[in-house]
Coordinates of C-alpha atoms in Angstrom, one line a residue:
M1 CA 21.9 -24.1 -24.0
T2 CA 21.1 -21.7 -21.2
P3 CA 23.2 -22.7 -18.1
P4 CA 21.4 -23.7 -14.9
F5 CA 20.4 -21.1 -12.4
R6 CA 22.3 -21.8 -9.2
L7 CA 21.0 -21.0 -5.8
G8 CA 22.5 -20.7 -2.3
I9 CA 19.9 -20.8 0.5
A10 CA 20.7 -19.5 4.0
G11 CA 18.1 -20.5 6.6
L12 CA 16.2 -23.8 6.6
G13 CA 13.3 -23.1 8.9
T14 CA 9.7 -23.3 7.8
V15 CA 10.1 -21.1 4.7
G16 CA 13.5 -22.4 3.6
T17 CA 12.3 -26.0 3.9
G18 CA 9.3 -25.1 1.8
V19 CA 11.5 -23.6 -0.9
L20 CA 13.6 -26.8 -1.0
E21 CA 10.4 -28.9 -1.4
I22 CA 9.0 -26.8 -4.2
I23 CA 12.3 -26.8 -6.2
Q24 CA 12.7 -30.6 -5.7
Q25 CA 9.1 -31.6 -6.4
D26 CA 8.5 -29.2 -9.3
A27 CA 11.9 -29.0 -10.9
A28 CA 10.6 -30.0 -14.4
L29 CA 7.7 -27.4 -14.1
L30 CA 10.0 -24.6 -13.1
S31 CA 12.5 -25.5 -15.9
R32 CA 9.7 -25.4 -18.5
K33 CA 8.4 -22.1 -17.3
T34 CA 11.8 -20.3 -17.0
C35 CA 13.6 -22.2 -19.8
R36 CA 16.4 -22.9 -17.4
D37 CA 17.2 -25.7 -14.9
I38 CA 17.1 -24.4 -11.3
Y39 CA 19.8 -25.9 -9.3
I40 CA 20.7 -25.6 -5.5
S41 CA 24.5 -25.4 -5.1
A42 CA 24.7 -25.1 -1.3
V43 CA 22.7 -24.4 1.8
S44 CA 23.4 -23.1 5.3
A45 CA 21.5 -23.3 8.6
R46 CA 22.2 -23.5 12.3
A47 CA 21.9 -27.3 12.7
R48 CA 23.2 -29.5 9.9
H49 CA 21.7 -32.8 11.0
K50 CA 18.3 -31.6 12.1
D51 CA 15.4 -33.6 10.6
R52 CA 13.6 -31.2 8.3
G53 CA 11.7 -33.8 6.4
V54 CA 13.7 -33.0 3.2
S55 CA 17.0 -34.4 2.0
L56 CA 20.1 -32.2 1.9
S57 CA 22.4 -34.8 0.5
N58 CA 22.6 -33.3 -2.9
F59 CA 23.7 -29.9 -1.7
D60 CA 27.0 -28.6 -0.3
W61 CA 26.8 -27.4 3.3
E62 CA 28.3 -24.1 4.5
E63 CA 28.5 -23.5 8.3
N64 CA 28.6 -19.8 7.8
P65 CA 26.0 -18.0 5.7
I66 CA 28.6 -15.3 4.9
D67 CA 30.8 -17.9 3.2
L68 CA 27.8 -19.2 1.3
A69 CA 27.0 -15.7 0.0
S70 CA 30.4 -15.4 -1.7
R71 CA 30.6 -18.8 -3.3
P72 CA 31.5 -18.6 -7.0
D73 CA 29.0 -21.4 -7.9
I74 CA 25.8 -19.5 -7.0
D75 CA 24.0 -16.9 -9.0
V76 CA 21.6 -15.8 -6.3
F77 CA 21.8 -15.7 -2.5
I78 CA 18.5 -16.4 -0.7
E79 CA 18.4 -15.0 2.8
L80 CA 15.8 -16.6 5.0
I81 CA 17.5 -16.1 8.4
G82 CA 15.7 -13.0 9.6
G83 CA 16.8 -10.2 11.9
T84 CA 17.6 -6.6 11.1
K85 CA 21.4 -6.8 11.5
G86 CA 24.1 -9.4 12.3
V87 CA 24.8 -12.4 10.1
S88 CA 21.7 -11.9 7.9
K89 CA 22.6 -8.3 6.9
E90 CA 26.3 -9.2 6.6
A91 CA 25.6 -12.1 4.4
V92 CA 23.3 -10.0 2.1
E93 CA 26.0 -7.3 1.9
T94 CA 28.6 -10.0 1.1
A95 CA 26.5 -11.4 -1.7
L96 CA 25.9 -8.0 -3.3
I97 CA 29.6 -7.1 -3.1
S98 CA 30.3 -10.4 -4.7
G99 CA 28.0 -9.6 -7.6
K100 CA 25.2 -11.9 -6.5
D101 CA 21.5 -11.1 -6.8
V102 CA 19.6 -11.5 -3.5
I103 CA 16.2 -12.8 -2.6
T104 CA 15.0 -12.2 1.0
A105 CA 11.8 -12.5 3.1
N106 CA 13.3 -10.2 5.7
K107 CA 10.8 -7.3 6.0
A108 CA 12.5 -5.8 9.0
M109 CA 15.9 -5.5 7.4
L110 CA 14.4 -3.9 4.3
A111 CA 12.2 -1.5 6.2
I112 CA 15.2 -0.3 8.3
H113 CA 18.3 -0.8 6.0
G114 CA 16.6 -0.9 2.6
I115 CA 18.2 2.2 1.1
E116 CA 21.7 1.3 2.0
L117 CA 21.2 -2.2 0.6
A118 CA 19.6 -0.9 -2.5
E119 CA 22.5 1.5 -3.1
L120 CA 24.9 -1.4 -2.6
A121 CA 23.0 -3.5 -5.1
E122 CA 23.0 -0.8 -7.7
K123 CA 26.7 -0.2 -7.2
N124 CA 27.4 -3.8 -7.9
G125 CA 24.9 -4.3 -10.7
C126 CA 22.7 -6.6 -8.6
C127 CA 19.1 -6.9 -7.8
I128 CA 17.2 -7.5 -4.5
R129 CA 13.8 -9.3 -4.7
Y130 CA 11.5 -9.7 -1.7
E131 CA 8.0 -10.8 -2.7
A132 CA 7.8 -13.0 0.5
A133 CA 8.6 -10.1 2.8
V134 CA 5.0 -8.6 2.6
A135 CA 1.7 -10.5 2.9
G136 CA 3.1 -14.0 2.4
G137 CA 1.6 -15.6 -0.7
I138 CA -0.1 -12.5 -1.9
P139 CA 1.8 -11.0 -4.9
V140 CA 1.4 -7.4 -3.7
I141 CA 5.0 -6.4 -4.5
K142 CA 4.6 -7.5 -8.1
A143 CA 1.2 -5.8 -8.3
L144 CA 2.7 -2.4 -7.3
Q145 CA 6.0 -2.7 -9.3
E146 CA 4.6 -4.2 -12.4
G147 CA 0.9 -4.6 -12.9
L148 CA 0.0 -1.1 -11.6
I149 CA 3.0 0.7 -12.9
G150 CA 0.8 3.0 -15.1
N151 CA -1.1 4.3 -12.0
R152 CA -0.6 7.2 -9.6
I153 CA -1.2 5.4 -6.4
S154 CA -3.3 7.4 -3.9
R155 CA -3.7 4.9 -1.0
V156 CA -2.5 1.5 0.1
M157 CA -4.2 -0.1 3.1
G158 CA -4.8 -3.5 4.5
V159 CA -4.6 -6.1 7.2
M160 CA -1.0 -7.3 7.1
N161 CA -0.6 -9.3 10.3
G162 CA -2.4 -12.6 10.4
T163 CA -1.8 -13.1 14.1
C164 CA -3.5 -9.9 15.1
N165 CA -6.4 -10.7 12.8
Y166 CA -6.7 -14.2 14.3
I167 CA -6.8 -12.7 17.8
L168 CA -9.5 -10.1 17.0
T169 CA -11.5 -12.7 15.1
R170 CA -11.4 -15.2 18.0
M171 CA -12.4 -12.5 20.5
E172 CA -15.5 -11.8 18.3
K173 CA -16.4 -15.4 17.4
A174 CA -15.8 -17.0 20.8
N175 CA -16.6 -14.1 23.1
M176 CA -13.1 -14.2 24.4
S177 CA -11.1 -11.5 26.3
Y178 CA -8.0 -10.2 24.7
K179 CA -5.8 -12.1 27.2
E180 CA -7.6 -15.4 26.4
A181 CA -7.3 -15.0 22.6
F182 CA -3.7 -14.0 23.0
A183 CA -2.9 -17.1 25.1
E184 CA -4.6 -19.3 22.5
A185 CA -2.6 -17.7 19.6
D186 CA 0.6 -18.2 21.6
A187 CA -0.2 -21.9 22.3
L188 CA -0.8 -22.5 18.6
G189 CA 2.6 -21.0 17.8
F190 CA 1.3 -18.0 15.9
L191 CA 3.2 -15.3 17.9
E192 CA 6.8 -14.2 17.3
A193 CA 9.4 -14.9 19.9
D194 CA 8.9 -11.3 20.9
P195 CA 5.0 -11.1 20.8
N196 CA 5.2 -7.3 20.7
L197 CA 6.4 -7.5 17.1
D198 CA 2.9 -8.9 16.3
I199 CA 0.5 -7.3 18.7
G200 CA 2.4 -4.0 18.8
G201 CA 2.0 -3.5 15.1
I202 CA 5.8 -3.6 14.5
D203 CA 5.8 -6.5 12.1
A204 CA 2.9 -5.0 10.0
G205 CA 4.6 -1.6 10.2
H206 CA 7.7 -3.0 8.5
K207 CA 5.5 -4.2 5.7
L208 CA 3.7 -0.9 5.4
A209 CA 7.1 0.9 5.1
I210 CA 8.1 -1.2 2.2
L211 CA 4.7 -0.8 0.4
S212 CA 4.8 3.0 0.9
A213 CA 8.3 3.2 -0.7
I214 CA 7.1 1.3 -3.8
A215 CA 3.7 3.0 -4.1
F216 CA 5.0 6.6 -3.6
G217 CA 8.5 6.4 -4.9
C218 CA 10.1 7.4 -1.6
P219 CA 12.8 5.8 0.6
P220 CA 11.3 3.4 3.2
N221 CA 11.0 5.2 6.6
F222 CA 9.7 2.9 9.3
N223 CA 10.4 5.4 12.0
T224 CA 7.8 7.8 10.7
I225 CA 4.9 5.3 10.9
N226 CA 2.4 5.9 13.6
L227 CA 2.2 2.5 15.4
E228 CA -0.5 1.4 17.8
G229 CA -1.1 -2.2 18.8
I230 CA -4.2 -4.2 19.6
D231 CA -3.6 -4.7 23.3
Q232 CA -6.1 -2.0 24.2
V233 CA -9.0 -3.6 22.3
T234 CA -11.5 -5.2 24.6
I235 CA -14.3 -7.6 24.0
E236 CA -16.6 -4.7 25.0
D237 CA -15.1 -2.7 22.1
I238 CA -15.7 -5.5 19.7
K239 CA -19.4 -5.9 20.8
A240 CA -20.0 -2.2 20.7
A241 CA -18.5 -1.9 17.2
A242 CA -20.7 -4.8 16.0
D243 CA -23.8 -3.0 17.4
M244 CA -22.9 -0.1 15.2
G245 CA -22.2 -2.1 12.1
F246 CA -18.4 -2.2 12.4
K247 CA -15.5 -4.7 12.9
I248 CA -12.2 -3.8 14.5
K249 CA -9.0 -4.5 12.5
L250 CA -5.4 -3.7 12.9
L251 CA -5.3 -1.6 9.7
G252 CA -2.2 -0.3 7.9
V253 CA -2.8 2.8 5.8
S254 CA -0.4 4.9 3.7
Q255 CA -1.6 7.8 1.7
K256 CA -0.5 11.1 0.4
T257 CA -2.1 14.2 1.8
T258 CA -1.5 17.9 1.2
R259 CA 0.8 17.9 4.3
G260 CA 2.9 14.9 3.2
L261 CA 2.8 11.1 3.5
E262 CA 0.5 9.7 6.2
Q263 CA 1.5 6.3 7.4
R264 CA -0.2 4.5 10.3
M265 CA -0.7 1.1 11.6
Q266 CA -3.5 1.1 14.3
P267 CA -6.7 -0.6 15.3
C268 CA -9.6 0.9 13.3
L269 CA -13.3 0.4 12.9
V270 CA -14.3 -0.7 9.4
P271 CA -17.8 -1.4 8.0
A272 CA -18.7 -5.0 8.9
L273 CA -19.9 -5.7 5.4
S274 CA -16.8 -4.4 3.6
S275 CA -14.1 -6.7 2.3
L276 CA -11.8 -5.8 5.1
G277 CA -14.6 -6.2 7.7
Q278 CA -15.4 -9.8 6.5
L279 CA -11.7 -10.8 6.6
E280 CA -11.3 -13.5 9.3
G281 CA -8.6 -15.6 10.9
G282 CA -5.0 -15.4 9.7
T283 CA -5.8 -14.2 6.2
N284 CA -4.2 -10.9 4.9
M285 CA -5.7 -8.4 2.6
V286 CA -4.2 -5.4 0.8
V287 CA -6.3 -2.7 -0.9
I288 CA -4.6 -0.5 -3.5
E289 CA -6.2 2.6 -5.1
G290 CA -4.9 4.2 -8.2
D291 CA -6.0 6.9 -10.6
S292 CA -6.6 4.5 -13.6
V293 CA -7.4 1.2 -11.9
E294 CA -9.5 2.8 -9.1
Q295 CA -9.4 0.1 -6.5
I296 CA -8.1 -3.5 -6.4
I297 CA -8.2 -6.0 -3.5
L298 CA -5.6 -8.7 -3.0
R299 CA -6.5 -11.4 -0.5
G300 CA -4.8 -14.5 0.6
P301 CA -2.6 -16.3 3.2
G302 CA -0.2 -13.9 4.8
A303 CA 2.2 -16.5 6.3
G304 CA 2.8 -20.2 6.4
K305 CA 5.2 -22.6 4.8
G306 CA 3.6 -23.0 1.4
P307 CA 2.4 -19.5 0.7
T308 CA 5.7 -17.8 1.7
A309 CA 7.8 -20.3 -0.1
S310 CA 5.7 -19.8 -3.2
A311 CA 6.6 -16.1 -3.0
V312 CA 10.3 -16.9 -2.8
V313 CA 10.1 -19.2 -5.7
S314 CA 8.3 -16.5 -7.8
D315 CA 11.4 -14.3 -7.2
I316 CA 13.7 -17.1 -8.2
C317 CA 11.8 -17.6 -11.4
D318 CA 11.9 -13.9 -12.2
L319 CA 15.7 -13.7 -11.8
A320 CA 16.1 -17.0 -13.7
R321 CA 14.3 -15.3 -16.6
G322 CA 16.5 -12.3 -16.4
W323 CA 13.8 -10.0 -15.1
K324 CA 15.4 -7.3 -12.9
I325 CA 14.2 -3.9 -11.6
P326 CA 15.5 -1.6 -8.9
T327 CA 14.9 -2.6 -5.3
F328 CA 12.0 -0.2 -4.7
G329 CA 10.9 0.2 -8.4
L330 CA 13.1 3.3 -9.0
P331 CA 16.9 3.9 -8.9
V332 CA 17.8 5.1 -5.4
K333 CA 18.7 8.6 -6.8
N334 CA 15.2 8.9 -8.1
L335 CA 13.5 8.1 -4.8
S336 CA 12.1 11.4 -3.4
P337 CA 11.8 11.8 0.4
I338 CA 8.2 12.8 1.4
E339 CA 7.6 14.8 4.5
N340 CA 5.9 12.9 7.2
S341 CA 2.3 14.0 7.8
L342 CA 1.5 14.0 11.5
S343 CA -1.8 15.8 11.1
D344 CA -3.9 13.1 9.3
L345 CA -7.0 13.5 7.2
P346 CA -10.2 14.0 9.1
A347 CA -12.2 11.0 10.2
S348 CA -14.8 9.9 12.7
Y349 CA -13.6 8.3 15.9
Y350 CA -14.9 5.8 18.4
L351 CA -14.2 6.8 22.0
R352 CA -14.5 4.5 25.0
M353 CA -14.3 6.0 28.5
L354 CA -15.1 5.1 32.0
L355 CA -16.5 8.3 33.6
L356 CA -16.4 9.0 37.2
D357 CA -20.0 8.8 38.3
E358 CA -20.3 12.3 39.7
S359 CA -22.8 15.0 38.9
G360 CA -21.9 17.0 35.9
T361 CA -19.1 14.7 34.6
L362 CA -20.8 13.9 31.3
A363 CA -21.5 17.6 30.7
K364 CA -17.8 18.3 31.3
I365 CA -16.8 15.6 28.8
T366 CA -19.1 17.0 26.1
G367 CA -17.7 20.5 26.9
V368 CA -14.1 19.3 26.5
L369 CA -15.0 17.8 23.1
S370 CA -16.8 21.0 22.1
D371 CA -13.7 23.1 23.1
H372 CA -11.7 21.0 20.6
S373 CA -14.3 21.4 17.8
I374 CA -15.3 17.7 18.1
S375 CA -19.0 17.1 17.6
I376 CA -20.8 14.0 18.7
D377 CA -22.6 11.8 16.2
R378 CA -23.7 9.0 18.6
M379 CA -23.4 8.3 22.3
R380 CA -24.3 5.3 24.4
Q381 CA -24.2 4.9 28.2
Y382 CA -24.2 1.5 29.7
S383 CA -25.2 0.2 33.1
H384 CA -22.7 1.3 35.8
D385 CA -21.6 0.7 39.3
D386 CA -21.6 3.3 42.2
K387 CA -18.2 4.8 41.1
T388 CA -17.9 4.7 37.3
A389 CA -20.1 4.8 34.2
P390 CA -19.1 3.3 30.8
V391 CA -19.8 5.7 27.9
L392 CA -19.2 5.2 24.2
I393 CA -19.1 8.1 21.8
V394 CA -18.8 8.2 18.0
T395 CA -17.7 11.6 16.7
H396 CA -18.3 13.4 13.5
K397 CA -15.2 13.8 11.4
T398 CA -12.3 15.4 13.2
T399 CA -8.5 15.1 13.4
R400 CA -6.4 12.8 15.5
N401 CA -4.6 15.8 16.9
A402 CA -8.0 17.1 18.2
I403 CA -8.9 13.7 19.7
D404 CA -5.5 13.4 21.4
E405 CA -5.7 16.9 22.9
A406 CA -9.3 16.2 24.2
V407 CA -8.2 12.8 25.7
T408 CA -5.3 14.5 27.4
E409 CA -7.5 17.2 28.9
M410 CA -10.1 14.6 30.2
T411 CA -7.3 12.6 31.8
E412 CA -5.6 15.6 33.4
N413 CA -8.9 16.9 34.8
K414 CA -9.6 13.4 36.2
L415 CA -13.0 13.2 34.4
T416 CA -12.4 9.5 33.8
S417 CA -11.1 6.7 35.9
Q418 CA -8.5 5.7 33.2
P419 CA -7.4 7.4 30.0
P420 CA -10.1 7.1 27.3
V421 CA -9.4 4.8 24.3
A422 CA -9.8 6.2 20.8
F423 CA -10.1 4.2 17.5
R424 CA -10.4 5.7 14.1
I425 CA -13.3 4.8 11.9
E426 CA -11.7 4.3 8.5
D427 CA -13.5 5.6 5.4
L428 CA -13.5 2.9 2.8

């Protein structure tokens, strides 16, 4: 008879507790599907006697996750602590050195230290699984590593942070300012302890780095991702975008260009009637384009107890069945670094500026754009006061470099009362 599959779980927060609940409630179902009993040997967390709504009486307790990681009576170490370094990384390293497979939901650790951990796993004949690290309950890692393995991937894009999507949706639906929607999200407990991880695009950027590595067979490189947060998006931007048939989303995009790999996480305008445009609330969506499959869309809850725990359990079942693949789909030696593309593909841009209400200012603005080979598709000028005049411009296709240079020139020449804001209009 196949021996039981033994787990050690470090971190009993929302996700860890959810994993315990699934394993306890659905033990017979999991055993039937994997042909093995799945058994929890020991757990570790900060507070032993905290009421988590689930019994820990049947499991050994380890005060230190690092001690848990090296126990001889576990087959897999499940890291649900979080953080890019410190005890979480040490515990994962200890598990791998001890010959244990690892399951983690730690996107930041993988995006920053993924290659060294993958090398350590291969050196010790181990496997790292992390379905829960990207897009919560959406099986996007499996889709890329298994279901789409026969495709040359050309682009991966999506909404990968539910908190940002919630804030932008609330601004639109309730006519809220950014500050009001941010405060509401914070009161509901949606924001990280450091809110900039969410609204600054960092959390979603970690996810994009992981998806890029799998999709394009390269080492994850978070530091090359162009990050822009949503803090510059105003209710006026959202209304103006709606008038033109667009929605504003924090959109992650990774694609190969003739100059290298373009990776960006930034607010973009997308067609309001597109799948991404209709995505509301805290839901995530990932769009994958390949040469054979063309385009597929994966949509679902990007966070939360049940969805994220479900993803962890899927990795547990894979390992219980003996299904193992390299961390990023290829052995580390076969991952090929791809030059970062700073000069992205041409696109139209939305420009919002507050012009100084002086004779000839608008002509100077159009002159600056023309000097940088930027042509105007649409322009709207709204009611203004005695000093400034709001102007919105949609350009024909150009490059981000040209937009940035034009914005810098406008600011230096004091043609606007504050630096213009530019959002890319994504071609879907």
